[in-house]
Amino acid sequence: MNHLLCGLAANPALPPELVDRLLALALKEAEADPESRFADDLLHSLGDRADLRHDQILELTAHSDTMARYLAYGGILDAADVDPRSAPNAAVALLDERRGRPEWARFLATHPDSEIRWKLASCPGLPQDVVDLLAADPDVGVVKEVALWTESPVTAHLARHPDAEVRIAVAFNPTTPLEAVLALAEDPELPLQWALSERTDLPQALYARLAADPNDGVRATYARNPGIGQELIRVLAVDPEDQVRRAVAEHPHVPLDLLAELVVDDRAAWNLLPRISAATPAELAELAGSRHAAVRMLVAQRRDLPAELRDALAVDPDASVVRAVAPHPGLSEELLRAMVARHGVQVLSRVAANPDASGALLEFVALHRPGVRRALKEVAEHPHATGPALLACLPDRTARPLAAAHPALPPEVITGLLTDENRRVAEEAAGNPSLPRAVMAELVP
């Protein structure tokens, strides 16, 4: 029963009077047993609601500092409702979200709990006097956190800190002045390979030195760094390790001819690559005309292609290209059905993922034989899914909880799923906004 109440607490259609009853139940349970997992789950489910009244927010805030922190990060709690003395974690959360008050930072910077000071140290936009105070904190963990996150010039000073971990944190900080970073890079005792891998303003000679690291993970990180030049890109493109060459393909400025070579030699399941995202219409057209399906597939992953290019890729003879373009918005139902007719199960799940897929098409996909489990999952999550399509998804264990949460599922079916042996399915059904209100009322004690 508890899992049903947690699902119900997240139901966006739950009437206000039932929200009140669940909140009272959760607070009573928490008071009786402060370690109650059920009470904690129920309170967090209620805390996620977008329709809470101010008095309900205050009740949740008063429950615990942890709950107040959760509400602060959720955007529900305002500065006017927080006292940093009784709820320091919530105050830090609001400062972290740039919604707190500067005077809180000055108070919390001397808090007796070093964990509070440590959390404060990573907050953006702190007053300079607070940063200076934290940078001189007696706990080196606090100082390290300042060094890692601050955007203040104090990093130049911390680059000379006696603790090596603080100096390494300074190197990780992307706002540390280049002069300080270069000085750190000359220290042979500091392992800075990872620390400098996100910097985009280093000299090419230093990049070359760092990218020669024996660790292939380090080399891969530099291979995708936008700061490395064309010469080093081509050196790393012939690295013996697959992950390094794949990282070169992810570089935003990799030459298109080199990119084509990399993807043709490695038929990995590529995500949309930065260089393809930035390609001009002329470059896209050229790549789409490649004799290599792997190259055409890269173009097909774009979701903003010109209609003519999109439709041409939709009738590509290679199934991998069609799979890649199938979720592209704007494709006609005729083209989507033709994809399935030509390539069958190879493209079924991607057709179901198309945002413009109609209810009729989704029914066709869900009832297709042979079926594809991934396709059923896509149908169960699709906003256009119909009742018949969702019913066809229920026998699949992966798609079943997703279908149970879909508002197009018939109300009587949703009600029946409340007793499902799978707790997640039952909880999702309880959170379904199409669950009859009378049933909701029966579930709340």
PDB file of C-alpha atoms in Angstrom, residues 256-430:
ATOM      1  CA  LEU A 256      35.660  16.547 -42.414  1.00  0.00           C
ATOM      2  CA  ASP A 257      37.926  14.374 -44.545  1.00  0.00           C
ATOM      3  CA  LEU A 258      39.576  13.006 -41.409  1.00  0.00           C
ATOM      4  CA  LEU A 259      36.229  12.543 -39.691  1.00  0.00           C
ATOM      5  CA  ALA A 260      34.994  10.484 -42.633  1.00  0.00           C
ATOM      6  CA  GLU A 261      38.060   8.245 -42.415  1.00  0.00           C
ATOM      7  CA  LEU A 262      37.598   7.723 -38.689  1.00  0.00           C
ATOM      8  CA  VAL A 263      33.945   6.707 -38.855  1.00  0.00           C
ATOM      9  CA  VAL A 264      34.393   4.472 -41.896  1.00  0.00           C
ATOM     10  CA  ASP A 265      37.189   2.585 -40.140  1.00  0.00           C
ATOM     11  CA  ASP A 266      35.151   2.229 -36.938  1.00  0.00           C
ATOM     12  CA  ARG A 267      31.466   1.348 -37.311  1.00  0.00           C
ATOM     13  CA  ALA A 268      30.702   2.322 -33.724  1.00  0.00           C
ATOM     14  CA  ALA A 269      27.241   3.542 -32.689  1.00  0.00           C
ATOM     15  CA  TRP A 270      28.100   7.223 -33.031  1.00  0.00           C
ATOM     16  CA  ASN A 271      26.124   9.924 -31.286  1.00  0.00           C
ATOM     17  CA  LEU A 272      25.646  13.261 -33.036  1.00  0.00           C
ATOM     18  CA  LEU A 273      29.175  14.638 -33.363  1.00  0.00           C
ATOM     19  CA  PRO A 274      30.022  18.309 -32.674  1.00  0.00           C
ATOM     20  CA  ARG A 275      31.586  18.790 -36.114  1.00  0.00           C
ATOM     21  CA  ILE A 276      28.407  17.508 -37.760  1.00  0.00           C
ATOM     22  CA  SER A 277      26.279  19.781 -35.562  1.00  0.00           C
ATOM     23  CA  ALA A 278      28.304  22.742 -36.829  1.00  0.00           C
ATOM     24  CA  ALA A 279      28.409  21.674 -40.483  1.00  0.00           C
ATOM     25  CA  THR A 280      27.083  24.095 -43.074  1.00  0.00           C
ATOM     26  CA  PRO A 281      24.239  23.144 -45.448  1.00  0.00           C
ATOM     27  CA  ALA A 282      26.777  22.661 -48.234  1.00  0.00           C
ATOM     28  CA  GLU A 283      28.934  20.390 -46.070  1.00  0.00           C
ATOM     29  CA  LEU A 284      25.891  18.368 -45.031  1.00  0.00           C
ATOM     30  CA  ALA A 285      24.851  17.870 -48.636  1.00  0.00           C
ATOM     31  CA  GLU A 286      28.355  16.726 -49.552  1.00  0.00           C
ATOM     32  CA  LEU A 287      28.530  14.272 -46.657  1.00  0.00           C
ATOM     33  CA  ALA A 288      25.046  12.949 -47.399  1.00  0.00           C
ATOM     34  CA  GLY A 289      26.279  12.035 -50.870  1.00  0.00           C
ATOM     35  CA  SER A 290      29.145   9.935 -49.549  1.00  0.00           C
ATOM     36  CA  ARG A 291      29.434   6.388 -50.847  1.00  0.00           C
ATOM     37  CA  HIS A 292      29.974   5.275 -47.245  1.00  0.00           C
ATOM     38  CA  ALA A 293      26.815   4.595 -45.229  1.00  0.00           C
ATOM     39  CA  ALA A 294      28.691   5.411 -41.995  1.00  0.00           C
ATOM     40  CA  VAL A 295      29.240   8.964 -43.213  1.00  0.00           C
ATOM     41  CA  ARG A 296      25.650   9.399 -44.428  1.00  0.00           C
ATOM     42  CA  MET A 297      24.487   8.139 -41.030  1.00  0.00           C
ATOM     43  CA  LEU A 298      26.322  11.002 -39.298  1.00  0.00           C
ATOM     44  CA  VAL A 299      24.298  13.527 -41.287  1.00  0.00           C
ATOM     45  CA  ALA A 300      21.079  11.617 -40.644  1.00  0.00           C
ATOM     46  CA  GLN A 301      21.500  12.195 -36.893  1.00  0.00           C
ATOM     47  CA  ARG A 302      20.900  15.929 -37.261  1.00  0.00           C
ATOM     48  CA  ARG A 303      17.364  16.953 -36.304  1.00  0.00           C
ATOM     49  CA  ASP A 304      17.303  20.210 -38.266  1.00  0.00           C
ATOM     50  CA  LEU A 305      18.001  19.022 -41.787  1.00  0.00           C
ATOM     51  CA  PRO A 306      16.443  20.703 -44.821  1.00  0.00           C
ATOM     52  CA  ALA A 307      13.298  18.824 -45.829  1.00  0.00           C
ATOM     53  CA  GLU A 308      14.740  17.624 -49.141  1.00  0.00           C
ATOM     54  CA  LEU A 309      17.873  16.215 -47.519  1.00  0.00           C
ATOM     55  CA  ARG A 310      15.883  14.643 -44.676  1.00  0.00           C
ATOM     56  CA  ASP A 311      13.497  12.894 -47.067  1.00  0.00           C
ATOM     57  CA  ALA A 312      16.354  11.702 -49.283  1.00  0.00           C
ATOM     58  CA  LEU A 313      18.032  10.065 -46.293  1.00  0.00           C
ATOM     59  CA  ALA A 314      14.711   8.493 -45.308  1.00  0.00           C
ATOM     60  CA  VAL A 315      14.805   6.373 -48.475  1.00  0.00           C
ATOM     61  CA  ASP A 316      18.505   5.515 -48.200  1.00  0.00           C
ATOM     62  CA  PRO A 317      19.191   1.869 -49.112  1.00  0.00           C
ATOM     63  CA  ASP A 318      21.189   1.322 -45.905  1.00  0.00           C
ATOM     64  CA  ALA A 319      19.168   0.498 -42.777  1.00  0.00           C
ATOM     65  CA  SER A 320      21.657   2.219 -40.461  1.00  0.00           C
ATOM     66  CA  VAL A 321      21.091   5.529 -42.239  1.00  0.00           C
ATOM     67  CA  VAL A 322      17.315   5.115 -42.142  1.00  0.00           C
ATOM     68  CA  ARG A 323      17.481   4.228 -38.447  1.00  0.00           C
ATOM     69  CA  ALA A 324      19.384   7.435 -37.763  1.00  0.00           C
ATOM     70  CA  VAL A 325      16.968   9.716 -39.631  1.00  0.00           C
ATOM     71  CA  ALA A 326      13.731   8.006 -38.538  1.00  0.00           C
ATOM     72  CA  PRO A 327      13.165  10.190 -35.413  1.00  0.00           C
ATOM     73  CA  HIS A 328      13.600  13.411 -37.428  1.00  0.00           C
ATOM     74  CA  PRO A 329      10.597  15.764 -37.010  1.00  0.00           C
ATOM     75  CA  GLY A 330       8.582  16.460 -40.144  1.00  0.00           C
ATOM     76  CA  LEU A 331       8.804  13.039 -41.779  1.00  0.00           C
ATOM     77  CA  SER A 332       5.476  12.048 -43.321  1.00  0.00           C
ATOM     78  CA  GLU A 333       3.591   8.993 -42.132  1.00  0.00           C
ATOM     79  CA  GLU A 334       3.951   7.569 -45.622  1.00  0.00           C
ATOM     80  CA  LEU A 335       7.741   7.714 -45.369  1.00  0.00           C
ATOM     81  CA  LEU A 336       7.740   6.279 -41.863  1.00  0.00           C
ATOM     82  CA  ARG A 337       5.590   3.325 -42.892  1.00  0.00           C
ATOM     83  CA  ALA A 338       7.753   2.797 -45.974  1.00  0.00           C
ATOM     84  CA  MET A 339      10.815   2.573 -43.704  1.00  0.00           C
ATOM     85  CA  VAL A 340       9.218  -0.289 -41.785  1.00  0.00           C
ATOM     86  CA  ALA A 341       8.115  -1.975 -45.009  1.00  0.00           C
ATOM     87  CA  ARG A 342      11.694  -1.950 -46.338  1.00  0.00           C
ATOM     88  CA  HIS A 343      13.752  -2.548 -43.210  1.00  0.00           C
ATOM     89  CA  GLY A 344      11.344  -4.118 -40.694  1.00  0.00           C
ATOM     90  CA  VAL A 345      12.590  -4.634 -37.164  1.00  0.00           C
ATOM     91  CA  GLN A 346      15.861  -2.822 -37.897  1.00  0.00           C
ATOM     92  CA  VAL A 347      14.080   0.547 -37.840  1.00  0.00           C
ATOM     93  CA  LEU A 348      10.950  -0.178 -35.817  1.00  0.00           C
ATOM     94  CA  SER A 349      12.018   1.403 -32.516  1.00  0.00           C
ATOM     95  CA  ARG A 350      13.357   4.528 -34.204  1.00  0.00           C
ATOM     96  CA  VAL A 351      10.138   5.021 -36.163  1.00  0.00           C
ATOM     97  CA  ALA A 352       8.253   4.785 -32.857  1.00  0.00           C
ATOM     98  CA  ALA A 353      10.546   7.508 -31.450  1.00  0.00           C
ATOM     99  CA  ASN A 354       9.509  10.010 -34.133  1.00  0.00           C
ATOM    100  CA  PRO A 355       7.781  12.921 -32.334  1.00  0.00           C
ATOM    101  CA  ASP A 356       5.244  13.261 -35.164  1.00  0.00           C
ATOM    102  CA  ALA A 357       4.251   9.588 -35.208  1.00  0.00           C
ATOM    103  CA  SER A 358       0.453   9.347 -35.207  1.00  0.00           C
ATOM    104  CA  GLY A 359      -1.628   7.173 -32.940  1.00  0.00           C
ATOM    105  CA  ALA A 360      -2.421   4.888 -35.857  1.00  0.00           C
ATOM    106  CA  LEU A 361       1.262   4.489 -36.711  1.00  0.00           C
ATOM    107  CA  LEU A 362       2.096   3.698 -33.094  1.00  0.00           C
ATOM    108  CA  GLU A 363      -0.600   1.028 -33.041  1.00  0.00           C
ATOM    109  CA  PHE A 364       0.920  -0.408 -36.209  1.00  0.00           C
ATOM    110  CA  VAL A 365       4.370  -0.489 -34.560  1.00  0.00           C
ATOM    111  CA  ALA A 366       3.103  -1.997 -31.295  1.00  0.00           C
ATOM    112  CA  LEU A 367       1.271  -4.784 -33.139  1.00  0.00           C
ATOM    113  CA  HIS A 368       4.069  -5.447 -35.631  1.00  0.00           C
ATOM    114  CA  ARG A 369       5.267  -9.035 -35.824  1.00  0.00           C
ATOM    115  CA  PRO A 370       7.974  -9.844 -35.120  1.00  0.00           C
ATOM    116  CA  GLY A 371       8.010  -7.294 -32.356  1.00  0.00           C
ATOM    117  CA  VAL A 372      10.865  -5.290 -30.861  1.00  0.00           C
ATOM    118  CA  ARG A 373      11.020  -4.616 -27.131  1.00  0.00           C
ATOM    119  CA  ARG A 374      12.678  -1.248 -27.592  1.00  0.00           C
ATOM    120  CA  ALA A 375       9.886  -0.253 -29.973  1.00  0.00           C
ATOM    121  CA  LEU A 376       7.267  -1.077 -27.340  1.00  0.00           C
ATOM    122  CA  LYS A 377       9.143   1.085 -24.826  1.00  0.00           C
ATOM    123  CA  GLU A 378       9.132   3.999 -27.291  1.00  0.00           C
ATOM    124  CA  VAL A 379       5.402   3.553 -27.922  1.00  0.00           C
ATOM    125  CA  ALA A 380       4.629   3.412 -24.205  1.00  0.00           C
ATOM    126  CA  GLU A 381       6.399   6.755 -23.677  1.00  0.00           C
ATOM    127  CA  HIS A 382       5.037   8.487 -26.774  1.00  0.00           C
ATOM    128  CA  PRO A 383       2.531  11.309 -26.121  1.00  0.00           C
ATOM    129  CA  HIS A 384       0.478  10.253 -29.181  1.00  0.00           C
ATOM    130  CA  ALA A 385       0.069   6.640 -28.075  1.00  0.00           C
ATOM    131  CA  THR A 386      -3.514   5.392 -28.092  1.00  0.00           C
ATOM    132  CA  GLY A 387      -5.276   3.014 -25.750  1.00  0.00           C
ATOM    133  CA  PRO A 388      -4.941   0.044 -28.134  1.00  0.00           C
ATOM    134  CA  ALA A 389      -1.228   0.747 -28.653  1.00  0.00           C
ATOM    135  CA  LEU A 390      -0.647   0.912 -24.908  1.00  0.00           C
ATOM    136  CA  LEU A 391      -2.572  -2.292 -24.292  1.00  0.00           C
ATOM    137  CA  ALA A 392      -0.240  -3.997 -26.745  1.00  0.00           C
ATOM    138  CA  CYS A 393       2.713  -2.754 -24.650  1.00  0.00           C
ATOM    139  CA  LEU A 394       1.508  -4.129 -21.324  1.00  0.00           C
ATOM    140  CA  PRO A 395       2.705  -7.737 -21.807  1.00  0.00           C
ATOM    141  CA  ASP A 396       6.299  -6.502 -22.114  1.00  0.00           C
ATOM    142  CA  ARG A 397       7.986  -6.169 -18.715  1.00  0.00           C
ATOM    143  CA  THR A 398      10.054  -3.113 -19.752  1.00  0.00           C
ATOM    144  CA  ALA A 399       7.224  -1.232 -21.419  1.00  0.00           C
ATOM    145  CA  ARG A 400       4.580  -2.203 -18.842  1.00  0.00           C
ATOM    146  CA  PRO A 401       5.413   0.426 -16.158  1.00  0.00           C
ATOM    147  CA  LEU A 402       5.701   3.132 -18.833  1.00  0.00           C
ATOM    148  CA  ALA A 403       2.322   2.201 -20.270  1.00  0.00           C
ATOM    149  CA  ALA A 404       0.852   2.145 -16.750  1.00  0.00           C
ATOM    150  CA  ALA A 405       1.798   5.815 -16.377  1.00  0.00           C
ATOM    151  CA  HIS A 406       0.392   6.916 -19.751  1.00  0.00           C
ATOM    152  CA  PRO A 407      -2.795   9.003 -19.471  1.00  0.00           C
ATOM    153  CA  ALA A 408      -4.250   7.466 -22.656  1.00  0.00           C
ATOM    154  CA  LEU A 409      -4.505   4.068 -20.998  1.00  0.00           C
ATOM    155  CA  PRO A 410      -8.193   3.271 -20.279  1.00  0.00           C
ATOM    156  CA  PRO A 411      -9.125   4.184 -16.654  1.00  0.00           C
ATOM    157  CA  GLU A 412     -10.401   0.695 -15.855  1.00  0.00           C
ATOM    158  CA  VAL A 413      -7.071  -0.784 -16.952  1.00  0.00           C
ATOM    159  CA  ILE A 414      -5.161   1.712 -14.828  1.00  0.00           C
ATOM    160  CA  THR A 415      -7.276   0.773 -11.820  1.00  0.00           C
ATOM    161  CA  GLY A 416      -6.575  -2.907 -12.416  1.00  0.00           C
ATOM    162  CA  LEU A 417      -2.844  -2.282 -12.487  1.00  0.00           C
ATOM    163  CA  LEU A 418      -2.919  -0.950  -8.916  1.00  0.00           C
ATOM    164  CA  THR A 419      -2.739  -4.569  -7.768  1.00  0.00           C
ATOM    165  CA  ASP A 420      -0.011  -5.560 -10.204  1.00  0.00           C
ATOM    166  CA  GLU A 421       2.602  -7.872  -8.727  1.00  0.00           C
ATOM    167  CA  ASN A 422       5.296  -5.492  -9.982  1.00  0.00           C
ATOM    168  CA  ARG A 423       5.428  -2.671  -7.429  1.00  0.00           C
ATOM    169  CA  ARG A 424       6.763  -0.190  -9.960  1.00  0.00           C
ATOM    170  CA  VAL A 425       3.868  -0.863 -12.326  1.00  0.00           C
ATOM    171  CA  ALA A 426       1.375  -0.362  -9.494  1.00  0.00           C
ATOM    172  CA  GLU A 427       3.097   2.849  -8.364  1.00  0.00           C
ATOM    173  CA  GLU A 428       3.095   4.244 -11.897  1.00  0.00           C
ATOM    174  CA  ALA A 429      -0.596   3.443 -12.208  1.00  0.00           C
ATOM    175  CA  ALA A 430      -1.268   5.304  -8.950  1.00  0.00           C
TER     176      ALA A 430
END
